[in-house]
PDB file of C-alpha atoms in Angstrom:
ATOM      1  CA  UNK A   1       3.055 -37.629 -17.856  1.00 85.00           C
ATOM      2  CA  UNK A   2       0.828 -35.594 -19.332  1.00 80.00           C
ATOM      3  CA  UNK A   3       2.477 -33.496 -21.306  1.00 83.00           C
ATOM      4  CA  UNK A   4       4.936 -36.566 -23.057  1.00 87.00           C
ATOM      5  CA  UNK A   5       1.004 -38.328 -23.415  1.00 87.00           C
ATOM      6  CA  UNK A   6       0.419 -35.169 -25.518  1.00 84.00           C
ATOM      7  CA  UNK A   7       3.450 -35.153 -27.517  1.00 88.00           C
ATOM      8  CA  UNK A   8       3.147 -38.573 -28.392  1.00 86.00           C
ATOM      9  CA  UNK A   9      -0.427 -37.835 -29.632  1.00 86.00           C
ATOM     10  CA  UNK A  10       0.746 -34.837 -31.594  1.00 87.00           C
ATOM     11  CA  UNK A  11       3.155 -36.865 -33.500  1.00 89.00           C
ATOM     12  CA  UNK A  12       1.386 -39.653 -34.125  1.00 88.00           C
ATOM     13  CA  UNK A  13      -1.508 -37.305 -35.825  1.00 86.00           C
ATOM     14  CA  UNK A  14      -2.320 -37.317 -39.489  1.00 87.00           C
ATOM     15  CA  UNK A  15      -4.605 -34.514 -39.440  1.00 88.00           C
ATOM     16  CA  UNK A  16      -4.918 -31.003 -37.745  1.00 90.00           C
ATOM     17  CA  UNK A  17      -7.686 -32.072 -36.386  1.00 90.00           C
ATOM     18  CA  UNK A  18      -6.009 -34.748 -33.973  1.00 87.00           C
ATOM     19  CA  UNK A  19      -3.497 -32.148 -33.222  1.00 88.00           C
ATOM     20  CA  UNK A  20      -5.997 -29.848 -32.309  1.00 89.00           C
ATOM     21  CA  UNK A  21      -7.821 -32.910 -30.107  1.00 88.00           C
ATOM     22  CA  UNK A  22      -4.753 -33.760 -28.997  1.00 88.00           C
ATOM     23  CA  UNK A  23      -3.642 -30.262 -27.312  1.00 88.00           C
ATOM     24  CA  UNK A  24      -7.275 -29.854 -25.942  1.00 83.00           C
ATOM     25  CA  UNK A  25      -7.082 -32.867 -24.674  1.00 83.00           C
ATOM     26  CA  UNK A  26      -3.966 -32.227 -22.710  1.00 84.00           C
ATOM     27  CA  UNK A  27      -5.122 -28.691 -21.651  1.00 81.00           C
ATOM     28  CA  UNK A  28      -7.630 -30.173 -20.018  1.00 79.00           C
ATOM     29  CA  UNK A  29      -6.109 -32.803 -18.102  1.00 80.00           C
ATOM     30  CA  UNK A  30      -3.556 -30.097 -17.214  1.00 77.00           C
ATOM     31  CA  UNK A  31      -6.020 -28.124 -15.761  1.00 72.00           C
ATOM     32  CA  UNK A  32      -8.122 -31.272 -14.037  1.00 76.00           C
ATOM     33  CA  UNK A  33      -5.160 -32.109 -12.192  1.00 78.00           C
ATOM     34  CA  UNK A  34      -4.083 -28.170 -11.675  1.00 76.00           C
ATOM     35  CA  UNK A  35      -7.477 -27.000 -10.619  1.00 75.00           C
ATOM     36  CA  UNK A  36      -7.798 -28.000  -7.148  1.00 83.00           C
ATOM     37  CA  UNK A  37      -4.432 -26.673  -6.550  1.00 86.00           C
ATOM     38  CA  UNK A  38      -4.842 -23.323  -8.086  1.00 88.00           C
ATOM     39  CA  UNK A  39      -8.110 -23.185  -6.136  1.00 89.00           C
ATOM     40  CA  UNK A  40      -6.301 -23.689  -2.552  1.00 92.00           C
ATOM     41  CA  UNK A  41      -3.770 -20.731  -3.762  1.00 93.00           C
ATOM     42  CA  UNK A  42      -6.146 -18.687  -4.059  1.00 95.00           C
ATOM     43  CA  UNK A  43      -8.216 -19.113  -1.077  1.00 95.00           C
ATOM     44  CA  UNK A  44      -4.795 -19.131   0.863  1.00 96.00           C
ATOM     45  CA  UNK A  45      -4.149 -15.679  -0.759  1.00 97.00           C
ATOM     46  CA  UNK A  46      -7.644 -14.440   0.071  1.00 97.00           C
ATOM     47  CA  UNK A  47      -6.543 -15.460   3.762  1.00 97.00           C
ATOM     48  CA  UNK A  48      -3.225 -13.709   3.365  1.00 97.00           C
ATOM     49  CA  UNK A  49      -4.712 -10.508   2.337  1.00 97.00           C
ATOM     50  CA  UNK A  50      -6.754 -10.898   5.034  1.00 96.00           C
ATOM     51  CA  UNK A  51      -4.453 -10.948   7.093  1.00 97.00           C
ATOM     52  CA  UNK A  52      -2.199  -8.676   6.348  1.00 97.00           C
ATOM     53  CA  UNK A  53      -5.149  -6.404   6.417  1.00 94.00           C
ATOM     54  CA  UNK A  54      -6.378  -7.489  10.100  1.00 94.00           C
ATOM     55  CA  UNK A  55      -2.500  -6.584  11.024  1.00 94.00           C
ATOM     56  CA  UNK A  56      -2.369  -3.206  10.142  1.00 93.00           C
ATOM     57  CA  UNK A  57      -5.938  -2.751  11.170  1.00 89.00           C
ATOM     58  CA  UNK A  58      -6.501   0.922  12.914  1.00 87.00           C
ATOM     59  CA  UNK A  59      -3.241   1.873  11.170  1.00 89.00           C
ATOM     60  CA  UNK A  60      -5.010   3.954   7.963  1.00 87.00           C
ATOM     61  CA  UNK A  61      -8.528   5.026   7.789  1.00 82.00           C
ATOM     62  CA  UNK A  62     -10.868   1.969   5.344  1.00 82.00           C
ATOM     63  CA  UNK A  63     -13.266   4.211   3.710  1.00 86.00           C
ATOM     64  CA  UNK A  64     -15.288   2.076   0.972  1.00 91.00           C
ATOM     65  CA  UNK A  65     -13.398   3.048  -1.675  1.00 90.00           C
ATOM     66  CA  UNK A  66     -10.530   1.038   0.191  1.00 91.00           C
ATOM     67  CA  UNK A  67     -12.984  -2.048   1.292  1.00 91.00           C
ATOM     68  CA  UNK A  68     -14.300  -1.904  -2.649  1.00 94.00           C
ATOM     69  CA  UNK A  69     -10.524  -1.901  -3.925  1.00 94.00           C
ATOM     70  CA  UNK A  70      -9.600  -4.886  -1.670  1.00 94.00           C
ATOM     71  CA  UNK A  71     -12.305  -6.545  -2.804  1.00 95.00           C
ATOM     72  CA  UNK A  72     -11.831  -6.045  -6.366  1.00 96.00           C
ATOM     73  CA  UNK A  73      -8.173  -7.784  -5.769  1.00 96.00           C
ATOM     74  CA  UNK A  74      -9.872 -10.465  -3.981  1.00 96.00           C
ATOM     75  CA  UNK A  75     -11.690 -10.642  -7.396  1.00 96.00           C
ATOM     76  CA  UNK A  76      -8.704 -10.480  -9.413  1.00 96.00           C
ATOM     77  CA  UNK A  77      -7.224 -13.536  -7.394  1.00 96.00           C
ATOM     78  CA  UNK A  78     -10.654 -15.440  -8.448  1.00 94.00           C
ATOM     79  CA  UNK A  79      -9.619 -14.581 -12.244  1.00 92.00           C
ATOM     80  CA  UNK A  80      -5.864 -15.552 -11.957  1.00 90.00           C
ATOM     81  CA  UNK A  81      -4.702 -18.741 -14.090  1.00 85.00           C
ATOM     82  CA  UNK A  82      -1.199 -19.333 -12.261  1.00 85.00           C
ATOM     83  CA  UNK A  83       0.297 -19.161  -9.130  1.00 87.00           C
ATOM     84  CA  UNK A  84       2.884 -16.129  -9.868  1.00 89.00           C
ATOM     85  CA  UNK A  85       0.041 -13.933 -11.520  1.00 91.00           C
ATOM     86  CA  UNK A  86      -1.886 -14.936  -7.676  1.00 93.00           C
ATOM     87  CA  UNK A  87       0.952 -13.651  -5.520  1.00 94.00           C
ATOM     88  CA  UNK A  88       1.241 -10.424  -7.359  1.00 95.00           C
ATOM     89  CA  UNK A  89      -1.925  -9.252  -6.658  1.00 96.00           C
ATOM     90  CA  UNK A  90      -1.671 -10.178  -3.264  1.00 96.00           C
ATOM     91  CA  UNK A  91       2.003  -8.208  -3.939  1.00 96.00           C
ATOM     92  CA  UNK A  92      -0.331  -5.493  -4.858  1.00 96.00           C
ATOM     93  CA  UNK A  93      -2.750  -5.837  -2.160  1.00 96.00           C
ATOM     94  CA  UNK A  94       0.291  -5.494   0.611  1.00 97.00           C
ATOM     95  CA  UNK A  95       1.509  -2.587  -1.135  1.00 96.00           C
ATOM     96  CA  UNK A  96      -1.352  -0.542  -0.865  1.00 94.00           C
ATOM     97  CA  UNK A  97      -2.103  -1.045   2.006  1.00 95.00           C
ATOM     98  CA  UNK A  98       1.879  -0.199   3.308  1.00 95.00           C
ATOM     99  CA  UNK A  99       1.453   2.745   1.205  1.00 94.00           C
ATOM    100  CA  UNK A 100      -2.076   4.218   3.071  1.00 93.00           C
ATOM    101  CA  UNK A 101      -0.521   3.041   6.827  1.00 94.00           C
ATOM    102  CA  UNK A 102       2.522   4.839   5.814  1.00 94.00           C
ATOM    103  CA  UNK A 103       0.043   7.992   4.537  1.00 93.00           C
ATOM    104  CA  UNK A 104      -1.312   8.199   7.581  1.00 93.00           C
ATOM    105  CA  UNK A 105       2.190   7.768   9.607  1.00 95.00           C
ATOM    106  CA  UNK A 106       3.017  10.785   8.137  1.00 96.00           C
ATOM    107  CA  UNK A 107      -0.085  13.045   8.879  1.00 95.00           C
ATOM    108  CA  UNK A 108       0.044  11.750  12.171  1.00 95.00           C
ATOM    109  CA  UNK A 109       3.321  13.463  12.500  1.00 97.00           C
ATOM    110  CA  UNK A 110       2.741  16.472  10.774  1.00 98.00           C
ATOM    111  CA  UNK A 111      -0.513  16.977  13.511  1.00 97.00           C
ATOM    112  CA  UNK A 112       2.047  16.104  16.324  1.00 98.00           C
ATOM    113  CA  UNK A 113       4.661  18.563  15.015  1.00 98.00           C
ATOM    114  CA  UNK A 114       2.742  21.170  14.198  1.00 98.00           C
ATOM    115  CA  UNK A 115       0.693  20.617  17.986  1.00 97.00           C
ATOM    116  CA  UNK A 116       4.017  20.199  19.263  1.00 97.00           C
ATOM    117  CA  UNK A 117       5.947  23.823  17.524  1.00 97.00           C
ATOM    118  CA  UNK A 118       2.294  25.725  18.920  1.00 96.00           C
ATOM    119  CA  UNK A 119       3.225  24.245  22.570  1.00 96.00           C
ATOM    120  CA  UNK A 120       6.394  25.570  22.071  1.00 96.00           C
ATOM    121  CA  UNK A 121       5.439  28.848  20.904  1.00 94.00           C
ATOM    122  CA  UNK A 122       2.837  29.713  23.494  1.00 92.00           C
ATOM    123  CA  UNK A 123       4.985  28.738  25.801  1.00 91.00           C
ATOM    124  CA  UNK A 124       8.438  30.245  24.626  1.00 89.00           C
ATOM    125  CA  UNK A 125       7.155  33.184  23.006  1.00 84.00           C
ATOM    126  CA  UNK A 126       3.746  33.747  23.969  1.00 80.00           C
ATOM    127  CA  UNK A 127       4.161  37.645  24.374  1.00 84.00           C
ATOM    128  CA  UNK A 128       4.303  37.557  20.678  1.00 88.00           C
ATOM    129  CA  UNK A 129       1.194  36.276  20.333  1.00 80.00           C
ATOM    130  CA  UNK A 130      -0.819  39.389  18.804  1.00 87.00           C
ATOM    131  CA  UNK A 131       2.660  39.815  16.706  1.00 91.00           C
ATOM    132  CA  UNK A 132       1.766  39.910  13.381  1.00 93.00           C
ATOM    133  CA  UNK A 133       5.625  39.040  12.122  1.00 93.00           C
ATOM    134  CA  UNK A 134       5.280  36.148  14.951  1.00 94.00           C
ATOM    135  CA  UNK A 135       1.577  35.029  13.030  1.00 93.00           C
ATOM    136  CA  UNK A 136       3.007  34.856   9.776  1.00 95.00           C
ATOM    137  CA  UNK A 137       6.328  32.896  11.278  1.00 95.00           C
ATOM    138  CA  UNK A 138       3.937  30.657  12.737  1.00 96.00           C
ATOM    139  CA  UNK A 139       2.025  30.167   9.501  1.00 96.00           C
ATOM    140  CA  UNK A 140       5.128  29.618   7.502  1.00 97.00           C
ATOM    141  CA  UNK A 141       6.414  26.743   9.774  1.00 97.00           C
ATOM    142  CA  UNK A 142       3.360  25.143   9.726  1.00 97.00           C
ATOM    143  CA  UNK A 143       3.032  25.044   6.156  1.00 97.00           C
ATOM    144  CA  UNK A 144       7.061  24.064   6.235  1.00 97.00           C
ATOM    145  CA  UNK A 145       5.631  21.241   8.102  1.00 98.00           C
ATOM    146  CA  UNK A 146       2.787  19.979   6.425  1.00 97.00           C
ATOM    147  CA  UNK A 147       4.491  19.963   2.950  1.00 97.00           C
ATOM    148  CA  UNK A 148       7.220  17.523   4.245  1.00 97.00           C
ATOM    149  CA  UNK A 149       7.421  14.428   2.235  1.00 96.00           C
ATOM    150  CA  UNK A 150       8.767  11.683   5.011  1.00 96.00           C
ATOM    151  CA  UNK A 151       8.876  11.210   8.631  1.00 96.00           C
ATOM    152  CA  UNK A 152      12.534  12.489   8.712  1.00 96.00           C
ATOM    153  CA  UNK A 153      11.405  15.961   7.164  1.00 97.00           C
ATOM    154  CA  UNK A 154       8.914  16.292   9.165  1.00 98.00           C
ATOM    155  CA  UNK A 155      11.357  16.312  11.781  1.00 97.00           C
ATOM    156  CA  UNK A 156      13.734  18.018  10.386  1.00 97.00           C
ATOM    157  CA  UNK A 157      11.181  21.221   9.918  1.00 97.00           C
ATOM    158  CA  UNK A 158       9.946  20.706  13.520  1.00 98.00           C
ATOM    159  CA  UNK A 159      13.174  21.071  14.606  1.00 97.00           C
ATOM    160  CA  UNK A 160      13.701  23.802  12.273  1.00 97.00           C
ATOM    161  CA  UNK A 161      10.654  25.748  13.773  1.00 97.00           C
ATOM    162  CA  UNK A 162      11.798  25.635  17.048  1.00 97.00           C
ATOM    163  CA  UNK A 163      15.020  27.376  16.254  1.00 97.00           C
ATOM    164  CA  UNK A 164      13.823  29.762  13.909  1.00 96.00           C
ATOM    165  CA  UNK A 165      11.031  31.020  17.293  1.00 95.00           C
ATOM    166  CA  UNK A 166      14.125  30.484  19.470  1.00 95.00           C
ATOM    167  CA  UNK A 167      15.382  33.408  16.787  1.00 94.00           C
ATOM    168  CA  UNK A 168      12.776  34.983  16.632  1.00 94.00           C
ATOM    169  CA  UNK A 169      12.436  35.316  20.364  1.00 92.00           C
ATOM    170  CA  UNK A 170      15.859  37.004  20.957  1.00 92.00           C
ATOM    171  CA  UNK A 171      15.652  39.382  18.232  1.00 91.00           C
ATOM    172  CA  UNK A 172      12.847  40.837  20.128  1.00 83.00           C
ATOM    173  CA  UNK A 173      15.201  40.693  23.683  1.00 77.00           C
TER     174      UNK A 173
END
């Protein structure tokens, strides 16, 4: 193998400066027969990114500061020297993208919530309406809404709202 060629080299030597031929020399029939391989990883990771991409397409907005970061980890891949130091930017890649599909997830719920608690409203307590107690009820359970963290909060303060109209509804019976 190569590596046992190498050693043998090494210990035959006399001088530093067959060590130091000898260790080139094995680097770079390491990375002759590595290359090629290294190569197809990272053109399979491109493709994987890629991918991964085309299936959460329409999930989360791609603005071009989100095309210019992909490509920049696309870049990255280019740069990598091993296979692990590959898959964690493609580990990367996945990430962010989870992280901006699961961004807009939860905007998409706060919109349907909040749409959802005004339905509710207008048609629960719409005599309130002009209210100016009802208003700033209304405003506070919106804003209860939008600063929930997860989808579960979100729905927990939607469901919140509706009971605390619901109260505020028959305190004015």
């Amino acid at each position: 193998t190569i590596i046992e060629e190498t050693k043998s080299k090494i210990s035959a030597a006399t001088k530093n400066s067959e060590i130091e031929t000898a260790v080139n020399d094995g680097k770079a029939a390491i990375d002759e027969k590595t290359a090629p391989l290294l190569e197809q990883y990272r053109t399979e990771a491109k493709a994987e990114i890629d991918a991964y991409l085309a299936d959460n397409s329409g999930k989360f907005t791609e603005d071009e500061e989100f095309a210019s970061y992909i490509e920049g980890v696309k870049n990255a891949v280019d740069e990598c020297m091993t296979p692990s130091g590959i898959k964690a930017k493609v580990s990367e890649a996945k990430s962010e993208i989870d992280r901006r599909v699961a961004e807009n997830e939860l905007a998409a719920a706060k919109t349907a919530a909040i749409g959802e608690i005004d339905a509710y409203a207008e048609e629960h307590a719409g005599a309130f309406a002009d209210d100016t107690d009802f208003a700033a009820l209304m405003t506070g359970l919106r804003e209860s809404i939008n600063s929930a963290e997860d989808l579960s909060s979100v729905e927990e303060s939607k469901t919140a709202a509706i009971a605390k109209i619901d109260e505020f509804v028959a305190s004015k019976a």
